[in-house]
Tab-separated table of C-alpha atoms in Angstrom:
chain	number	residue	atom	x	y	z
A	75	MET	CA	-32.045	7.729	70.032
A	76	GLY	CA	-32.560	4.104	69.428
A	77	ARG	CA	-33.048	1.534	72.191
A	78	GLU	CA	-29.691	0.411	73.722
A	79	VAL	CA	-29.232	-3.264	72.977
A	80	LYS	CA	-27.053	-5.350	75.433
A	81	TRP	CA	-25.197	-8.340	74.309
A	82	ARG	CA	-24.243	-11.633	76.050
A	83	TRP	CA	-22.023	-14.541	74.938
A	84	VAL	CA	-23.545	-17.793	73.562
A	85	GLY	CA	-21.842	-20.996	72.748
A	86	GLY	CA	-19.785	-21.416	75.765
A	87	VAL	CA	-17.425	-19.414	77.937
A	88	ARG	CA	-13.856	-18.062	77.447
A	89	LYS	CA	-10.810	-19.782	79.149
A	90	ARG	CA	-7.771	-18.078	80.348
A	91	MET	CA	-4.632	-20.097	81.533
A	92	GLY	CA	-7.034	-23.181	82.103
A	93	LYS	CA	-9.354	-21.311	84.437
A	94	GLN	CA	-12.850	-19.958	83.810
A	95	ALA	CA	-12.776	-16.190	82.931
A	96	GLY	CA	-14.246	-13.835	85.493
A	97	GLY	CA	-14.555	-16.623	88.117
A	98	VAL	CA	-17.599	-18.089	86.435
A	99	ARG	CA	-18.071	-21.660	87.381
A	100	ARG	CA	-18.359	-24.059	84.287
A	101	ASN	CA	-21.206	-26.498	84.356
A	102	PRO	CA	-19.617	-29.841	83.733
A	103	HIS	CA	-22.735	-30.955	81.738
A	104	THR	CA	-22.423	-28.039	79.512
A	105	ARG	CA	-20.733	-28.856	76.144
A	106	THR	CA	-18.501	-26.138	74.797
A	107	SER	CA	-19.038	-25.322	71.334
A	108	PRO	CA	-16.049	-25.734	68.859
A	109	PHE	CA	-17.482	-23.147	66.671
A	110	PRO	CA	-16.867	-19.410	66.971
A	111	GLN	CA	-18.858	-17.672	69.678
A	112	ARG	CA	-21.728	-15.492	68.562
A	113	LEU	CA	-23.485	-12.622	70.129
A	114	LEU	CA	-27.401	-12.375	70.722
A	115	PRO	CA	-29.405	-9.488	72.033
A	116	ALA	CA	-30.193	-9.736	75.727
A	117	GLY	CA	-33.318	-11.991	76.083
A	118	GLY	CA	-33.029	-12.883	72.239
A	119	THR	CA	-33.120	-16.306	70.667
A	120	CYS	CA	-31.274	-18.017	67.898
A	121	GLN	CA	-34.082	-17.349	65.581
A	122	SER	CA	-33.752	-13.487	66.122
A	123	LEU	CA	-30.395	-13.628	64.299
A	124	PRO	CA	-31.045	-12.419	60.782
A	125	HIS	CA	-28.578	-15.045	59.071
A	126	PHE	CA	-29.208	-17.894	61.519
A	127	GLN	CA	-30.035	-21.295	59.958
A	128	PRO	CA	-31.813	-23.801	61.771
A	129	ARG	CA	-29.982	-27.121	62.066
A	130	SER	CA	-32.153	-28.781	59.262
A	131	ASP	CA	-31.011	-26.065	56.878
A	132	ILE	CA	-27.394	-26.437	57.891
A	133	ARG	CA	-27.502	-30.154	57.295
A	134	SER	CA	-28.825	-29.554	53.835
A	135	LEU	CA	-25.603	-27.613	52.982
A	136	TYR	CA	-23.773	-31.071	53.309
A	137	ARG	CA	-26.117	-33.122	51.126
A	138	PRO	CA	-24.753	-34.314	47.937
A	139	PRO	CA	-25.264	-31.783	45.148
A	140	ALA	CA	-28.165	-32.457	42.729
A	141	PRO	CA	-26.955	-34.169	39.540
A	142	PRO	CA	-26.506	-31.885	36.508
A	143	PRO	CA	-29.180	-31.772	33.926
A	144	ARG	CA	-28.928	-34.652	31.612
A	145	GLN	CA	-26.905	-33.736	28.400
A	146	ARG	CA	-29.059	-34.205	25.126
A	147	GLN	CA	-27.673	-36.846	22.873
A	148	LEU	CA	-27.963	-35.962	19.308
A	149	VAL	CA	-27.360	-38.575	16.663
A	150	TYR	CA	-27.226	-38.770	12.870
A	151	VAL	CA	-27.618	-42.180	11.012
A	152	PHE	CA	-25.336	-41.730	8.008
A	153	THR	CA	-26.077	-44.165	5.083
A	154	THR	CA	-27.184	-44.552	1.489
A	155	TRP	CA	-30.268	-45.841	-0.159
A	156	ARG	CA	-31.148	-49.672	0.082
A	157	SER	CA	-28.865	-50.134	3.038
A	158	GLY	CA	-31.438	-51.368	5.474
A	159	SER	CA	-31.697	-47.966	7.022
A	160	SER	CA	-35.409	-47.960	7.471
A	161	PHE	CA	-35.194	-51.137	9.295
A	162	PHE	CA	-32.198	-49.840	11.400
A	163	GLY	CA	-34.129	-46.675	12.074
A	164	GLU	CA	-37.110	-48.393	13.856
A	165	LEU	CA	-34.426	-49.339	16.651
A	166	PHE	CA	-34.767	-45.577	17.552
A	167	ASN	CA	-38.196	-44.897	16.308
A	168	GLN	CA	-39.680	-47.492	18.723
A	169	ASN	CA	-37.623	-46.549	21.673
A	170	PRO	CA	-39.809	-44.537	24.125
A	171	GLU	CA	-36.648	-42.289	25.050
A	172	VAL	CA	-36.006	-41.275	21.472
A	173	PHE	CA	-37.326	-38.485	19.123
A	174	PHE	CA	-36.888	-39.778	15.748
A	175	LEU	CA	-37.026	-38.094	12.201
A	176	TYR	CA	-37.011	-40.074	8.992
A	177	GLU	CA	-35.207	-38.511	6.035
A	178	PRO	CA	-36.164	-34.793	6.812
A	179	VAL	CA	-33.674	-33.548	4.021
A	180	TRP	CA	-36.045	-35.019	1.628
A	181	HIS	CA	-37.879	-31.660	1.956
A	182	VAL	CA	-34.707	-29.838	0.871
A	183	TRP	CA	-34.532	-31.958	-2.408
A	184	GLN	CA	-38.135	-31.359	-3.318
A	185	LYS	CA	-37.985	-27.764	-2.760
A	186	LEU	CA	-34.667	-26.914	-4.408
A	187	TYR	CA	-34.736	-29.531	-7.286
A	188	PRO	CA	-33.300	-29.442	-9.935
A	189	GLY	CA	-30.202	-28.330	-8.025
A	190	ASP	CA	-27.460	-31.101	-8.074
A	191	ALA	CA	-27.115	-33.210	-4.890
A	192	VAL	CA	-23.661	-31.669	-4.185
A	193	SER	CA	-24.786	-28.063	-4.234
A	194	LEU	CA	-27.621	-29.067	-1.751
A	195	GLN	CA	-25.282	-30.343	0.885
A	196	GLY	CA	-25.013	-26.934	2.674
A	197	ALA	CA	-28.799	-26.481	2.789
A	198	ALA	CA	-29.014	-30.124	4.213
A	199	ARG	CA	-26.531	-29.316	7.007
A	200	ASP	CA	-28.469	-26.024	7.874
A	201	MET	CA	-31.730	-27.868	8.041
A	202	LEU	CA	-30.139	-30.483	10.329
A	203	SER	CA	-28.648	-27.791	12.474
A	204	SER	CA	-32.198	-26.365	13.122
A	205	LEU	CA	-33.781	-29.743	13.666
A	206	TYR	CA	-31.202	-30.833	16.282
A	207	ARG	CA	-32.328	-27.584	18.168
A	208	CYS	CA	-35.972	-28.756	17.836
A	209	ASP	CA	-36.682	-25.756	15.644
A	210	LEU	CA	-39.135	-27.591	13.387
A	211	ALA	CA	-40.305	-24.297	11.657
A	212	VAL	CA	-37.492	-25.122	9.246
A	213	PHE	CA	-39.955	-27.472	7.580
A	214	GLN	CA	-41.954	-24.513	6.565
A	215	LEU	CA	-39.034	-23.133	4.620
A	216	TYR	CA	-39.219	-26.162	2.213
A	217	ASN	CA	-42.796	-26.416	2.091
A	218	THR	CA	-43.593	-27.003	-1.721
A	219	ALA	CA	-47.237	-25.691	-1.296
A	220	GLY	CA	-45.734	-22.259	-0.637
A	221	ALA	CA	-45.291	-20.111	2.417
A	222	SER	CA	-48.984	-19.187	2.491
A	223	LYS	CA	-49.920	-22.709	3.452
A	224	ASN	CA	-48.802	-23.963	6.709
A	225	LEU	CA	-47.244	-27.521	6.760
A	226	THR	CA	-48.702	-29.814	9.470
A	227	THR	CA	-47.344	-32.823	11.103
A	228	LEU	CA	-48.877	-35.189	8.509
A	229	GLY	CA	-46.943	-33.155	5.795
A	230	ILE	CA	-43.614	-34.303	7.104
A	231	PHE	CA	-41.935	-36.991	5.074
A	232	GLY	CA	-42.298	-40.250	6.865
A	233	ALA	CA	-45.120	-39.142	9.125
A	234	ALA	CA	-47.215	-42.136	8.675
A	235	THR	CA	-44.664	-44.379	10.388
A	236	ASN	CA	-43.269	-41.748	12.934
A	237	LYS	CA	-44.086	-42.983	16.376
A	238	VAL	CA	-44.292	-39.663	17.915
A	239	ILE	CA	-46.545	-38.267	15.376
A	240	CYS	CA	-48.767	-41.179	15.530
A	241	SER	CA	-48.831	-41.235	19.306
A	242	SER	CA	-50.547	-39.401	22.106
A	243	PRO	CA	-50.738	-36.484	22.732
A	244	LEU	CA	-50.559	-35.649	19.183
A	245	CYS	CA	-52.696	-38.677	17.892
A	246	PRO	CA	-54.717	-41.065	20.083
A	247	ALA	CA	-53.937	-44.177	17.783
A	248	TYR	CA	-50.785	-45.294	19.671
A	249	ARG	CA	-48.714	-44.622	22.725
A	250	LYS	CA	-44.931	-43.952	22.514
A	251	GLU	CA	-44.111	-45.813	25.592
A	252	VAL	CA	-45.475	-49.101	24.019
A	253	VAL	CA	-42.995	-50.763	21.828
A	254	GLY	CA	-44.426	-51.917	18.499
A	255	MET	CA	-44.726	-51.074	14.752
A	256	VAL	CA	-47.451	-48.604	13.670
A	257	ASP	CA	-49.838	-49.181	10.789
A	258	ASP	CA	-49.282	-46.451	8.368
A	259	LYS	CA	-52.993	-46.701	7.306
A	260	VAL	CA	-54.028	-45.852	10.923
A	261	CYS	CA	-51.539	-43.070	11.172
A	262	LYS	CA	-52.810	-41.342	8.003
A	263	LYS	CA	-55.988	-40.812	9.720
A	264	CYS	CA	-54.476	-38.987	12.676
A	265	PRO	CA	-55.520	-35.434	12.988
A	266	PRO	CA	-52.922	-32.855	11.300
A	267	GLN	CA	-51.297	-30.912	14.031
A	268	ARG	CA	-49.386	-27.626	14.056
A	269	LEU	CA	-45.628	-27.951	13.891
A	270	SER	CA	-45.283	-26.012	17.046
A	271	LEU	CA	-47.060	-28.932	18.918
A	272	LEU	CA	-44.567	-31.361	17.498
A	273	GLN	CA	-41.661	-28.980	18.484
A	274	ASP	CA	-42.998	-28.963	22.043
A	275	GLU	CA	-42.768	-32.822	21.930
A	276	CYS	CA	-39.168	-32.788	20.613
A	277	HIS	CA	-38.120	-30.667	23.588
A	278	LYS	CA	-39.366	-33.402	25.975
A	279	TYR	CA	-36.832	-35.951	24.720
A	280	HIS	CA	-33.121	-36.234	25.737
A	281	THR	CA	-32.250	-38.332	22.648
A	282	LEU	CA	-32.836	-37.073	19.118
A	283	VAL	CA	-31.960	-39.317	16.102
A	284	ILE	CA	-32.248	-38.466	12.428
A	285	LYS	CA	-31.732	-40.920	9.816
A	286	GLY	CA	-30.712	-39.637	6.271
A	287	VAL	CA	-29.440	-40.830	2.829
A	288	ARG	CA	-28.840	-37.362	1.388
A	289	VAL	CA	-25.706	-36.349	3.005
A	290	PHE	CA	-22.922	-37.789	1.026
A	291	ASP	CA	-19.756	-36.563	2.592
A	292	LEU	CA	-19.005	-36.934	6.364
A	293	ALA	CA	-17.253	-33.636	6.308
A	294	VAL	CA	-20.629	-31.880	5.682
A	295	LEU	CA	-21.507	-32.783	9.197
A	296	ALA	CA	-18.106	-31.614	10.667
A	297	PRO	CA	-19.468	-28.216	11.817
A	298	LEU	CA	-22.301	-29.949	13.695
A	299	ILE	CA	-20.070	-32.439	15.284
A	300	GLN	CA	-17.657	-29.732	16.409
A	301	ASP	CA	-20.449	-27.477	17.715
A	302	PRO	CA	-20.152	-27.840	21.740
A	303	THR	CA	-23.782	-26.908	21.992
A	304	LEU	CA	-24.849	-30.011	19.810
A	305	GLN	CA	-22.193	-32.769	20.478
A	306	LEU	CA	-23.430	-34.858	17.656
A	307	LYS	CA	-22.517	-38.525	17.074
A	308	VAL	CA	-22.703	-40.272	13.728
A	309	ILE	CA	-23.565	-43.924	13.081
A	310	HIS	CA	-22.385	-45.055	9.789
A	311	LEU	CA	-24.736	-47.835	8.626
A	312	VAL	CA	-23.191	-49.951	5.934
A	313	ARG	CA	-24.249	-52.974	3.946
A	314	ASP	CA	-22.696	-55.520	1.514
A	315	PRO	CA	-22.687	-53.397	-1.861
A	316	ARG	CA	-23.900	-56.521	-3.722
A	317	ALA	CA	-26.903	-56.676	-1.559
A	318	VAL	CA	-27.395	-52.828	-1.949
A	319	ALA	CA	-27.292	-53.304	-5.925
A	320	SER	CA	-29.653	-56.198	-5.759
A	321	SER	CA	-32.255	-54.156	-3.578
A	322	ARG	CA	-31.837	-51.300	-5.887
A	323	ILE	CA	-32.749	-53.241	-8.883
A	324	LYS	CA	-35.656	-55.059	-7.187
A	325	SER	CA	-37.069	-51.684	-5.934
A	326	ARG	CA	-36.650	-50.129	-9.363
A	327	HIS	CA	-38.562	-53.130	-11.034
A	328	LYS	CA	-41.457	-52.592	-8.729
A	329	LEU	CA	-41.588	-48.904	-9.413
A	330	ASN	CA	-41.217	-49.406	-13.269
A	331	SER	CA	-43.309	-52.430	-13.552
A	332	LYS	CA	-46.060	-50.436	-15.449
A	333	LYS	CA	-43.633	-48.512	-17.555
A	334	GLU	CA	-42.246	-49.694	-20.971
A	335	GLY	CA	-38.516	-50.022	-20.965
A	336	GLY	CA	-38.211	-50.522	-17.213
A	337	GLY	CA	-35.572	-53.157	-17.766
A	338	GLY	CA	-32.959	-50.493	-18.245
A	339	SER	CA	-33.197	-49.972	-14.471
A	340	ASP	CA	-30.684	-52.784	-13.931
A	341	TYR	CA	-28.008	-50.835	-15.849
A	342	HIS	CA	-28.665	-47.635	-13.945
A	343	ALA	CA	-28.750	-49.329	-10.582
A	344	LEU	CA	-25.529	-50.989	-11.155
A	345	GLY	CA	-23.857	-47.774	-12.600
A	346	ALA	CA	-24.843	-45.934	-9.369
A	347	MET	CA	-22.790	-48.335	-7.188
A	348	GLU	CA	-19.677	-46.601	-8.575
A	349	VAL	CA	-20.617	-43.295	-6.947
A	350	ILE	CA	-22.200	-45.083	-3.860
A	351	CYS	CA	-18.936	-47.105	-3.235
A	352	SER	CA	-16.688	-44.204	-3.959
A	353	SER	CA	-18.391	-42.048	-1.219
A	354	MET	CA	-18.424	-45.123	1.144
A	355	ALA	CA	-14.625	-45.594	0.623
A	356	LYS	CA	-13.975	-41.911	1.227
A	357	THR	CA	-15.869	-41.959	4.446
A	358	LEU	CA	-14.123	-45.208	5.725
A	359	GLN	CA	-10.685	-43.752	4.959
A	360	THR	CA	-11.509	-40.751	7.008
A	361	ALA	CA	-12.678	-42.883	10.016
A	362	LEU	CA	-9.478	-44.999	9.641
A	363	ARG	CA	-7.405	-41.992	10.301
A	364	PRO	CA	-9.974	-39.820	12.190
A	365	PRO	CA	-9.478	-36.081	12.772
A	366	ASP	CA	-9.864	-34.883	16.262
A	367	TRP	CA	-13.525	-33.839	15.648
A	368	LEU	CA	-14.428	-37.356	14.650
A	369	LYS	CA	-12.749	-39.319	17.325
A	370	ASN	CA	-15.180	-40.889	19.805
A	371	ASN	CA	-18.033	-39.446	17.689
A	372	TYR	CA	-18.283	-42.099	14.914
A	373	LEU	CA	-19.414	-45.776	14.747
A	374	VAL	CA	-19.766	-47.985	11.667
A	375	VAL	CA	-22.348	-50.830	11.859
A	376	ARG	CA	-22.805	-53.366	9.401
A	377	TYR	CA	-26.291	-54.161	8.504
A	378	GLU	CA	-25.504	-57.986	8.335
A	379	ASP	CA	-24.412	-57.912	11.909
A	380	LEU	CA	-27.760	-56.596	13.126
A	381	VAL	CA	-29.862	-59.160	11.452
A	382	VAL	CA	-27.626	-62.021	12.296
A	383	ASP	CA	-26.939	-61.070	15.975
A	384	PRO	CA	-29.568	-58.433	16.910
A	385	ILE	CA	-29.186	-58.288	20.629
A	386	LYS	CA	-25.374	-57.823	20.626
A	387	THR	CA	-25.520	-55.217	18.028
A	388	VAL	CA	-28.369	-53.268	19.456
A	389	ARG	CA	-26.611	-53.293	22.834
A	390	GLN	CA	-23.345	-51.833	21.247
A	391	VAL	CA	-25.218	-49.350	19.352
A	392	TYR	CA	-27.217	-48.091	22.292
A	393	GLY	CA	-24.089	-48.056	24.362
A	394	PHE	CA	-22.439	-45.639	21.900
A	395	VAL	CA	-25.377	-43.169	22.141
A	396	ASN	CA	-25.933	-43.603	26.050
A	397	LEU	CA	-29.163	-45.447	25.611
A	398	VAL	CA	-30.254	-48.429	27.837
A	399	VAL	CA	-31.637	-51.531	26.070
A	400	SER	CA	-34.868	-52.392	27.708
A	401	PRO	CA	-36.172	-56.130	27.507
A	402	GLU	CA	-38.897	-54.667	25.308
A	403	MET	CA	-36.481	-53.361	22.790
A	404	GLU	CA	-34.404	-56.536	22.835
A	405	LYS	CA	-37.530	-58.498	22.085
A	406	PHE	CA	-38.560	-56.042	19.231
A	407	ALA	CA	-35.207	-56.497	17.549
A	408	LEU	CA	-35.180	-60.287	17.957
A	409	ASN	CA	-38.715	-60.472	16.476
A	410	MET	CA	-37.771	-58.140	13.619
A	411	THR	CA	-35.036	-60.455	12.535
A	412	SER	CA	-36.855	-63.720	13.008
A	413	GLY	CA	-39.632	-63.265	10.347
A	414	PRO	CA	-40.791	-66.006	7.961
A	415	GLY	CA	-39.053	-64.503	4.894
A	416	TYR	CA	-37.629	-61.434	3.307
A	417	SER	CA	-40.126	-58.901	1.963
A	418	SER	CA	-40.022	-58.264	-1.706
A	419	LYS	CA	-41.783	-54.899	-1.299
A	420	PRO	CA	-39.598	-51.952	-1.585
A	421	PHE	CA	-39.541	-49.209	1.340
A	422	VAL	CA	-41.594	-51.493	3.618
A	423	VAL	CA	-40.265	-52.341	7.032
A	424	SER	CA	-41.222	-55.827	8.159
A	425	ALA	CA	-39.752	-58.826	10.037
A	426	ARG	CA	-37.406	-60.778	7.987
A	427	ASN	CA	-35.534	-64.092	8.038
A	428	ALA	CA	-31.837	-63.061	8.904
A	429	THR	CA	-30.299	-65.830	6.535
A	430	GLN	CA	-32.343	-64.637	3.664
A	431	ALA	CA	-31.814	-60.986	4.415
A	432	VAL	CA	-28.053	-61.381	4.302
A	433	SER	CA	-27.799	-63.855	1.248
A	434	ALA	CA	-30.866	-62.929	-0.903
A	435	TRP	CA	-28.538	-61.104	-3.402
A	436	ARG	CA	-26.499	-64.434	-4.148
A	437	THR	CA	-29.712	-65.756	-5.795
A	438	ALA	CA	-31.039	-62.526	-7.305
A	439	LEU	CA	-27.925	-61.223	-9.101
A	440	SER	CA	-26.128	-62.823	-12.101
A	441	PHE	CA	-22.448	-63.749	-11.906
A	442	GLN	CA	-21.785	-60.888	-14.129
A	443	GLN	CA	-23.580	-58.325	-12.265
A	444	ILE	CA	-21.731	-59.568	-8.977
A	445	LYS	CA	-18.475	-59.019	-10.629
A	446	GLN	CA	-19.403	-55.570	-11.897
A	447	VAL	CA	-20.366	-54.424	-8.393
A	448	GLU	CA	-17.157	-55.884	-6.921
A	449	ASP	CA	-15.100	-54.076	-9.489
A	450	TYR	CA	-16.720	-50.697	-8.393
A	451	CYS	CA	-16.660	-51.539	-4.606
A	452	HIS	CA	-13.528	-53.667	-3.927
A	453	GLN	CA	-11.937	-50.976	-1.617
A	454	PRO	CA	-14.971	-50.487	0.866
A	455	MET	CA	-15.631	-54.344	0.632
A	456	ALA	CA	-12.026	-55.182	1.731
A	457	ILE	CA	-12.199	-52.705	4.655
A	458	LEU	CA	-15.569	-54.019	5.820
A	459	GLY	CA	-15.049	-57.756	5.532
A	460	TYR	CA	-17.217	-58.438	2.467
A	461	GLU	CA	-15.433	-61.105	0.608
A	462	ARG	CA	-15.285	-61.344	-3.117
A	463	VAL	CA	-16.416	-64.474	-5.179
A	464	ASN	CA	-14.286	-66.432	-7.667
A	465	SER	CA	-16.990	-68.635	-9.405
A	466	PRO	CA	-20.698	-68.907	-10.063
A	467	GLU	CA	-20.654	-72.112	-7.920
A	468	GLU	CA	-19.147	-70.101	-5.081
A	469	VAL	CA	-21.934	-67.657	-5.213
A	470	LYS	CA	-24.648	-70.426	-5.123
A	471	ASP	CA	-23.017	-72.119	-2.195
A	472	LEU	CA	-25.009	-70.545	0.531
A	473	SER	CA	-23.226	-72.737	3.228
A	474	LYS	CA	-20.309	-70.656	2.689
A	475	THR	CA	-20.317	-67.335	4.512
A	476	LEU	CA	-18.925	-64.292	2.573
A	477	LEU	CA	-18.690	-62.153	5.692
A	478	ARG	CA	-15.428	-61.923	7.924
A	479	LYS	CA	-14.306	-59.683	10.699
A	480	PRO	CA	-13.591	-56.054	9.384
A	481	SER	CA	-10.002	-55.001	8.730
A	482	THR	CA	-8.001	-54.388	11.696
A	483	HIS	CA	-6.329	-50.990	12.080
A	484	GLU	CA	-4.966	-49.211	15.256
A	485	SER	CA	-7.474	-46.467	15.001
A	486	TRP	CA	-10.338	-48.818	13.950
A	487	GLU	CA	-11.104	-50.027	17.445
A	488	SER	CA	-12.317	-46.642	18.456
A	489	VAL	CA	-14.722	-46.158	15.703
A	490	VAL	CA	-15.846	-49.641	14.262
A	491	LEU	CA	-18.310	-52.027	15.602
A	492	MET	CA	-16.593	-55.470	15.610
């Protein structure tokens, strides 16, 4: 038989009709516990109770609960060619808190060409879905060198200007926490790393931003926006269509400068504006009357607002995606819009003079070219606040601004950057 255990009361004595039970005299200096009485083995201590918690542990039960893990913020910069997206993308590429990818869907185009752009939209969405989960092995699926050759970090489109790829621990050339442009010539000398290492870096960041020009319809992104595991937000970067046309013509001139018959690039660049503005108008109409999946998940930003008032615009953009604007990022944005001029080199991100960046098209395009673009793009121009011109003299009068506040609409306030 087991050893008999005798029990005694702890935590005070019982009362009956205001008197001490059993004639036990109560010590006036003994505090009666308000908690239920407990039993201890004779000669036992509190520590001998199997479920007893010391006072320090009990106090811990009343501490405020630890904050939940920070929700990852996923962002897609939705735009078109020559809209200032490379410049805009640097606001995320340079941020120490952001993992940024530049035009990853380019790989889909290269691998599946000559498929038409519309038929590639599904593949583009599937790739984005993988990338937003930091599944960077998807790049290997679109490796033009074939499955037998592994793609490295330097094989990713835009790697030479990607701050994560060019920084420690993947490359000793730069540090991600230091805000500042990288030199692509330096980055091209970085050691090629396995995609798995870049994938490990991706998982370290709470904010993942992808910039792209190869998704043409906002509805393509709807399944990603509706996916509760992603909670994707879209920033729609727009620019004056006349400036887009001017930039397209200029970039084509540079690329075709050594080819005969390069002058035809003007015709093709202007003709493309009809397709570009049709897509822009469709997106804006969707935003004006947003479906449930788009509400609070969409923001439109005018490139002109960024270069004219960079601090205000950056703060609003960062607020939309739950980022904090550091003094270093404010200084970077200000410096990038206070350059000596406007670069004539296509696909090069550099500091630029804000006034020249906004009005360069007014001296580069002929009045006939301007009117052609306006005919194609009058609908999105009216919504976004880009005023049309009536004469060559009005175009050349740079003292007159052709920017006004975007159109007002009851649902616009929740989606547009005023």
